[in-house]
PDB file of C-alpha atoms in Angstrom:
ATOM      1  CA  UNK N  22     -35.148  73.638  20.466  1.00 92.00           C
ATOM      2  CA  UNK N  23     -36.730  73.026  17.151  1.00 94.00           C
ATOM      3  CA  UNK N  24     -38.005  69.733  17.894  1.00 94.00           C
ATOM      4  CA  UNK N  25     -39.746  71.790  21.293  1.00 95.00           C
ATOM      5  CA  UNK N  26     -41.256  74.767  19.279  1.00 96.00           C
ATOM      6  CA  UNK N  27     -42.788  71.487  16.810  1.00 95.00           C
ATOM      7  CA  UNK N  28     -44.426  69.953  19.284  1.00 96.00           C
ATOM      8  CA  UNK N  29     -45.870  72.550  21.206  1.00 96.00           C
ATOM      9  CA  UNK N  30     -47.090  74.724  18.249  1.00 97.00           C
ATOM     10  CA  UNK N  31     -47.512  72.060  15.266  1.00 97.00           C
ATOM     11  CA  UNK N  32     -51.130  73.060  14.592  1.00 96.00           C
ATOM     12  CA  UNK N  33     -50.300  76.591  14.255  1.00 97.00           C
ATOM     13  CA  UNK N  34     -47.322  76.238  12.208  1.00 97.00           C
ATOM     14  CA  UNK N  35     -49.065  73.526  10.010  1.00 96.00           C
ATOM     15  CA  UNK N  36     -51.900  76.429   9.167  1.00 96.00           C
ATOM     16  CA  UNK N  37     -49.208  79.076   8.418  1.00 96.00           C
ATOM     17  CA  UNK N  38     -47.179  76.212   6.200  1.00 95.00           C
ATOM     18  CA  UNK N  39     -50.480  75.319   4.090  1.00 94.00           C
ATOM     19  CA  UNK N  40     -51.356  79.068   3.591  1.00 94.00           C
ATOM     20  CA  UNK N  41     -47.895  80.369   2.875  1.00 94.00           C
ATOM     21  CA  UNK N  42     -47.314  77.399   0.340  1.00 91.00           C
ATOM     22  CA  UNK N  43     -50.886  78.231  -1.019  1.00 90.00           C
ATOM     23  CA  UNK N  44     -50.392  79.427  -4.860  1.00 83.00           C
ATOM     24  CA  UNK N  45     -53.822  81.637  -4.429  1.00 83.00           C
ATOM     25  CA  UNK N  46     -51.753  83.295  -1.668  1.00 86.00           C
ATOM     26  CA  UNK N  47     -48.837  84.414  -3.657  1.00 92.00           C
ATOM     27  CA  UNK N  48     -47.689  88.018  -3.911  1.00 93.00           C
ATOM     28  CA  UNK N  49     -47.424  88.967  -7.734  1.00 93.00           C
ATOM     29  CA  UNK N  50     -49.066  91.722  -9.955  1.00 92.00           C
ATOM     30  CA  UNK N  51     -52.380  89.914  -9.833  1.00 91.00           C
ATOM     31  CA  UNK N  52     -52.191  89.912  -5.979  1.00 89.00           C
ATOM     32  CA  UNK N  53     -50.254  93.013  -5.078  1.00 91.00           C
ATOM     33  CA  UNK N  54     -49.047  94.703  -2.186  1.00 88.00           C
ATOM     34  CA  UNK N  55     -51.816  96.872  -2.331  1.00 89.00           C
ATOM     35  CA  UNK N  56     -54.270  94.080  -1.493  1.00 86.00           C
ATOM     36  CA  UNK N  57     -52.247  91.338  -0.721  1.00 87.00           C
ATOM     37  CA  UNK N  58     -52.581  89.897   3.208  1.00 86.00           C
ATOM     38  CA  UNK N  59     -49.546  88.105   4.814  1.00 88.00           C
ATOM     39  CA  UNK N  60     -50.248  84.866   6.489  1.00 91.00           C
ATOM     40  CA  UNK N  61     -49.592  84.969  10.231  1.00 92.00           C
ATOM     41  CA  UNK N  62     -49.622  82.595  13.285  1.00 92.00           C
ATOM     42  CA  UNK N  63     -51.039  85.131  15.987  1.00 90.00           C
ATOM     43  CA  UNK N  64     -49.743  85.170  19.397  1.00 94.00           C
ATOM     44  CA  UNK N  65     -47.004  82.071  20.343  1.00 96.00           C
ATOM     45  CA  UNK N  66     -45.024  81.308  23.550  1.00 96.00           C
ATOM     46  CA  UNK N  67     -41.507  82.060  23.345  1.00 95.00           C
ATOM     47  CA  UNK N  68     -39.450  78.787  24.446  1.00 95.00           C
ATOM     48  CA  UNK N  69     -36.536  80.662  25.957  1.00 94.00           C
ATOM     49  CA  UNK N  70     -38.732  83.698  27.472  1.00 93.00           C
ATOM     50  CA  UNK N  71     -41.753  82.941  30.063  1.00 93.00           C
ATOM     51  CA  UNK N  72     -43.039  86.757  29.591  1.00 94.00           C
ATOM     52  CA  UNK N  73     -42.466  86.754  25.871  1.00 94.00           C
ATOM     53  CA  UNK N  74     -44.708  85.882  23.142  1.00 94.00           C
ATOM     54  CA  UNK N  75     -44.035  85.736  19.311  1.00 95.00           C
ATOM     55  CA  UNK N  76     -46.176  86.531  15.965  1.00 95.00           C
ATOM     56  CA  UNK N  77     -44.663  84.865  12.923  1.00 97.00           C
ATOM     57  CA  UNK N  78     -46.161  86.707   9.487  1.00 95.00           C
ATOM     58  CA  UNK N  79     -44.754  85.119   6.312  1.00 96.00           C
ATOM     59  CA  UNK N  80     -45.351  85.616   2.539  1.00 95.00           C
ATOM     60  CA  UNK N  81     -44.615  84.120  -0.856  1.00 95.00           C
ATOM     61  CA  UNK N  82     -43.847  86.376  -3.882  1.00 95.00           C
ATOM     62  CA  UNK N  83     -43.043  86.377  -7.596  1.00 95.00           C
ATOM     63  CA  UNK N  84     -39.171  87.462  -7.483  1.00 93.00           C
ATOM     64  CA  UNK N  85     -39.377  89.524 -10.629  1.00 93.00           C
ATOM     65  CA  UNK N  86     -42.529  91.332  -8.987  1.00 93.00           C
ATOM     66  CA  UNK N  87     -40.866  91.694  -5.502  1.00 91.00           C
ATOM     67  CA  UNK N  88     -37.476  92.022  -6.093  1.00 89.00           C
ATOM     68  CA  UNK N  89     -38.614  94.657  -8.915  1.00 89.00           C
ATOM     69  CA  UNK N  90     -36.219  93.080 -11.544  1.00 88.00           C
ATOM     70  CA  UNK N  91     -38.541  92.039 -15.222  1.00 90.00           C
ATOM     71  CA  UNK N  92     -37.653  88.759 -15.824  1.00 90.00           C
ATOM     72  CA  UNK N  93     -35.852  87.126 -12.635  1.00 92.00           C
ATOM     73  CA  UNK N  94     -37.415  84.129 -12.047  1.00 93.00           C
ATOM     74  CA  UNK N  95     -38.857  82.178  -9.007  1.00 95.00           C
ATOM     75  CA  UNK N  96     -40.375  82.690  -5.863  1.00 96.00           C
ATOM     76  CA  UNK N  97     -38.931  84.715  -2.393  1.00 95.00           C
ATOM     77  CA  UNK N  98     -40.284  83.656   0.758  1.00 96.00           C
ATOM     78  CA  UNK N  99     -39.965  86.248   3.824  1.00 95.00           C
ATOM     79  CA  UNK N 100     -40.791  85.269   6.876  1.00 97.00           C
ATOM     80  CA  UNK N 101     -40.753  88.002  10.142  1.00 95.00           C
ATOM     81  CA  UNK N 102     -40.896  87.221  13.654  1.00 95.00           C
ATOM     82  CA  UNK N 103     -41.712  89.807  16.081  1.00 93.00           C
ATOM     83  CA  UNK N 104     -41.637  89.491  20.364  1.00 92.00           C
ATOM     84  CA  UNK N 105     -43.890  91.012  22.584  1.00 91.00           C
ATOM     85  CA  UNK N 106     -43.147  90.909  26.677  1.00 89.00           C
ATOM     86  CA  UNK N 107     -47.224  89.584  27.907  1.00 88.00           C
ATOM     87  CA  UNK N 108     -45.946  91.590  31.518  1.00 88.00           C
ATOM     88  CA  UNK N 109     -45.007  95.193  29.932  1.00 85.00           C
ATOM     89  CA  UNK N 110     -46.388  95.274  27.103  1.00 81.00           C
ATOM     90  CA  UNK N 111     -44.343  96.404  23.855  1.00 82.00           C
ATOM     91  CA  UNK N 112     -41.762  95.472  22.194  1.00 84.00           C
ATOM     92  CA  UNK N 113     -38.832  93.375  22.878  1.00 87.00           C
ATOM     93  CA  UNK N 114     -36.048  91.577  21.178  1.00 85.00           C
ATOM     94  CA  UNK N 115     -36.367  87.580  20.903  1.00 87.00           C
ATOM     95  CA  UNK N 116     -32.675  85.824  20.935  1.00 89.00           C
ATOM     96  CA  UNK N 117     -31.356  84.852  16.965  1.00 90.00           C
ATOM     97  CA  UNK N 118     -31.130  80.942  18.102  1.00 92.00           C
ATOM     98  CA  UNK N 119     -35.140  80.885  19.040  1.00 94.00           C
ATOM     99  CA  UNK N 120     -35.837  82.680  15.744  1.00 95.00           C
ATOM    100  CA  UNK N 121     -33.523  80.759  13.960  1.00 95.00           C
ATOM    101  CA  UNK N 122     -35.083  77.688  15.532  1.00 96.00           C
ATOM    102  CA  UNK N 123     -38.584  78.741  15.271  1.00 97.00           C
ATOM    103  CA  UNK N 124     -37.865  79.859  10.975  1.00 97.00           C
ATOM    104  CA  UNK N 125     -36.553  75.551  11.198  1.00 96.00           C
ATOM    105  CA  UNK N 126     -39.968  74.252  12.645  1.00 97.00           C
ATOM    106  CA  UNK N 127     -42.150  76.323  10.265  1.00 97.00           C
ATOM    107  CA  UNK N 128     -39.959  75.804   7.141  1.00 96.00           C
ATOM    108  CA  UNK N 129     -38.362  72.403   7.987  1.00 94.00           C
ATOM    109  CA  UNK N 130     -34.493  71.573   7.078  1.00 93.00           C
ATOM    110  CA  UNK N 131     -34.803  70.532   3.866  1.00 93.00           C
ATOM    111  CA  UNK N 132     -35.468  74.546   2.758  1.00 95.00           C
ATOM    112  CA  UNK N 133     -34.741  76.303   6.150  1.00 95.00           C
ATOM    113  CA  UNK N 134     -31.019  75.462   5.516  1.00 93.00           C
ATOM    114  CA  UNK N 135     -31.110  77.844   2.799  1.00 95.00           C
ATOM    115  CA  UNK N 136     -32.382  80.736   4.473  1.00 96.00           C
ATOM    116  CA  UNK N 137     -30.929  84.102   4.424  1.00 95.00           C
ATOM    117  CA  UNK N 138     -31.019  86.239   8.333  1.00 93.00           C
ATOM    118  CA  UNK N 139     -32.103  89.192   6.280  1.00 90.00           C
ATOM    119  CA  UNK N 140     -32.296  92.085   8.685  1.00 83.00           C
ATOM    120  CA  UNK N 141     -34.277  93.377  11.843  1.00 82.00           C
ATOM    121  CA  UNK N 142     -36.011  96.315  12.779  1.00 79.00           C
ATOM    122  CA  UNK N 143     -35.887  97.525  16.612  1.00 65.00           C
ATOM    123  CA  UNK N 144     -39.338  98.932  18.562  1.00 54.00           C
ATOM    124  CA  UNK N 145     -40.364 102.514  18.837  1.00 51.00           C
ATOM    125  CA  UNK N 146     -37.904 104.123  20.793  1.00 47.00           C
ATOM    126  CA  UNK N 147     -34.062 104.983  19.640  1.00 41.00           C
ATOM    127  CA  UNK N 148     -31.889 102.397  20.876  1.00 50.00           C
ATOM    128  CA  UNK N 149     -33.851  99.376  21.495  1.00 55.00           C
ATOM    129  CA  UNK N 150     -32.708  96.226  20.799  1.00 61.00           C
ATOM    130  CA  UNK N 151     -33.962  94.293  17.169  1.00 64.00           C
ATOM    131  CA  UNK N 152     -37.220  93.059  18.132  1.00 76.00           C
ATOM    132  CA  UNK N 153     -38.463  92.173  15.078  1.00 90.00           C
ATOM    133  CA  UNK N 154     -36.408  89.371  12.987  1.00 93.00           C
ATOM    134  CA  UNK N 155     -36.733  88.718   9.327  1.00 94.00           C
ATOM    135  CA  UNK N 156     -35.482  85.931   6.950  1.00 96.00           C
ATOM    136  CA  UNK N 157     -35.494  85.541   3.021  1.00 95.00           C
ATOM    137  CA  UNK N 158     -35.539  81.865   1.330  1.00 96.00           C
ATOM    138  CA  UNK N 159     -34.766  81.554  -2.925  1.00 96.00           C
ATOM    139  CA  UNK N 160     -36.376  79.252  -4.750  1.00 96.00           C
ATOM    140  CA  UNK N 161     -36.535  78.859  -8.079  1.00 96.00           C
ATOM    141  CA  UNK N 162     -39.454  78.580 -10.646  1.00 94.00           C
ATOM    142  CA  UNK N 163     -39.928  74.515  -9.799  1.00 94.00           C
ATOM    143  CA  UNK N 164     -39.874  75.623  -5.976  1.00 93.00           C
ATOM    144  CA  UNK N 165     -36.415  73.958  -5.166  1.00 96.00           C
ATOM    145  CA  UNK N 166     -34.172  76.040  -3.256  1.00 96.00           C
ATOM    146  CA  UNK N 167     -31.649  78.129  -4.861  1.00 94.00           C
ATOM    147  CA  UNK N 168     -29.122  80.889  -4.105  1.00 91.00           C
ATOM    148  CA  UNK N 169     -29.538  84.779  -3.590  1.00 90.00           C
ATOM    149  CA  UNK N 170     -30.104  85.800  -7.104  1.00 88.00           C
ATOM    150  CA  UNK N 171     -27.826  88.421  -8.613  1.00 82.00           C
ATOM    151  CA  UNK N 172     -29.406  92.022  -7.990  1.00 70.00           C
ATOM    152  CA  UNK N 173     -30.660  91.595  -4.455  1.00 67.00           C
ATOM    153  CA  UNK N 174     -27.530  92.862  -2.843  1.00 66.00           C
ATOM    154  CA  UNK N 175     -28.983  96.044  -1.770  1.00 69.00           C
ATOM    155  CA  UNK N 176     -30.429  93.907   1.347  1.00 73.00           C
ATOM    156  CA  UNK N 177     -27.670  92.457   3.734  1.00 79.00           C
ATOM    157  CA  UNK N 178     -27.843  88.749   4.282  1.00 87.00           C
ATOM    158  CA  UNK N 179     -26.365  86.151   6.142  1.00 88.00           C
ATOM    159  CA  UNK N 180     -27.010  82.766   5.753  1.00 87.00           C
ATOM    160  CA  UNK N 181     -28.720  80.652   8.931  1.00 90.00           C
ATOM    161  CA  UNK N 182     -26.535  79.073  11.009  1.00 82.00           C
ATOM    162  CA  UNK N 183     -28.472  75.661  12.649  1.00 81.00           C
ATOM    163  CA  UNK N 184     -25.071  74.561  14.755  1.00 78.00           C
ATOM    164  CA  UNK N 185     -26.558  78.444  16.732  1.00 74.00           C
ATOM    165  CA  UNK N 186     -29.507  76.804  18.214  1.00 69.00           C
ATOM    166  CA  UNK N 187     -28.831  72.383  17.729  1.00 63.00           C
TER     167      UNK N 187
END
């Protein structure tokens, strides 16, 4: 599936790679959240949905700014990934192996395999499904990837499975 979501979307996923990765684009206390604009892909075709499209937002922080602990060191990248039905408008839930596959093709394996599932948020309405998907990736100050640092426990992770979606 990754290979798929590659080859159909590479120019959009190249853009959002270059911009993410950009160090003028990077979520600190000289860039705040106040100001600070995510990088985003716009609307994609789902690979497993016909009626579904995706939006893929991502951003790169300081950890000790985002993570609000002085001193921590290193870089967080979160990456969200939201599904829309084209038909109904709204809303709607995108399976975890897409996500998980589509998080693969932006990030590639060598840092993807790192990546924490770090929650999801459902649509309006009480009882929806998780239609929005987000992920965390560590790395550390020379940008290599690294684990969870101590102190971010307060979020519930789980570590990306790519057997789900291979």
């Amino acid at each position: 599936m990754t290979a798929l979501i590659g080859k159909r979307n590479k120019d959009a996923l190249d853009a959002l790679r270059r911009d993410l990765f950009n160090e003028s684009n990077l979520l600190s206390p000289a860039n705040p959240y106040e100001t600070f604009r995510p990088s985003g892909t716009g609307q994609l075709r789902s690979v497993t949905d016909r009626h579904t499209d995706l939006s893929i937002g991502a951003d790169q922080g300081e950890l000790a700014y985002v993570e609000e602990q002085p001193g921590l060191e290193g870089y967080r990248i979160t990456v969200s990934m939201a599904g829309s039905n084209r038909i109904m408008g709204g809303r709607t839930a995108l399976p975890t192996a897409e996500t998980d596959a589509w998080l693969y093709a932006l990030l590639g394996e060598d840092l993807a395999r790192f990546a924490y599932h770090a929650g999801a948020l459902s649509g309006p309405a009480s009882g929806l499904r998780p239609s929005t998907v987000y992920y965390f990736l560590f790395l550390d100050s020379g940008r290599k990837p690294m684990p969870r640092p101590a102190g971010s426990e307060d979020v519930v992770m789980a570590p990306v499975d790519p057997t789900a979606f291979s």
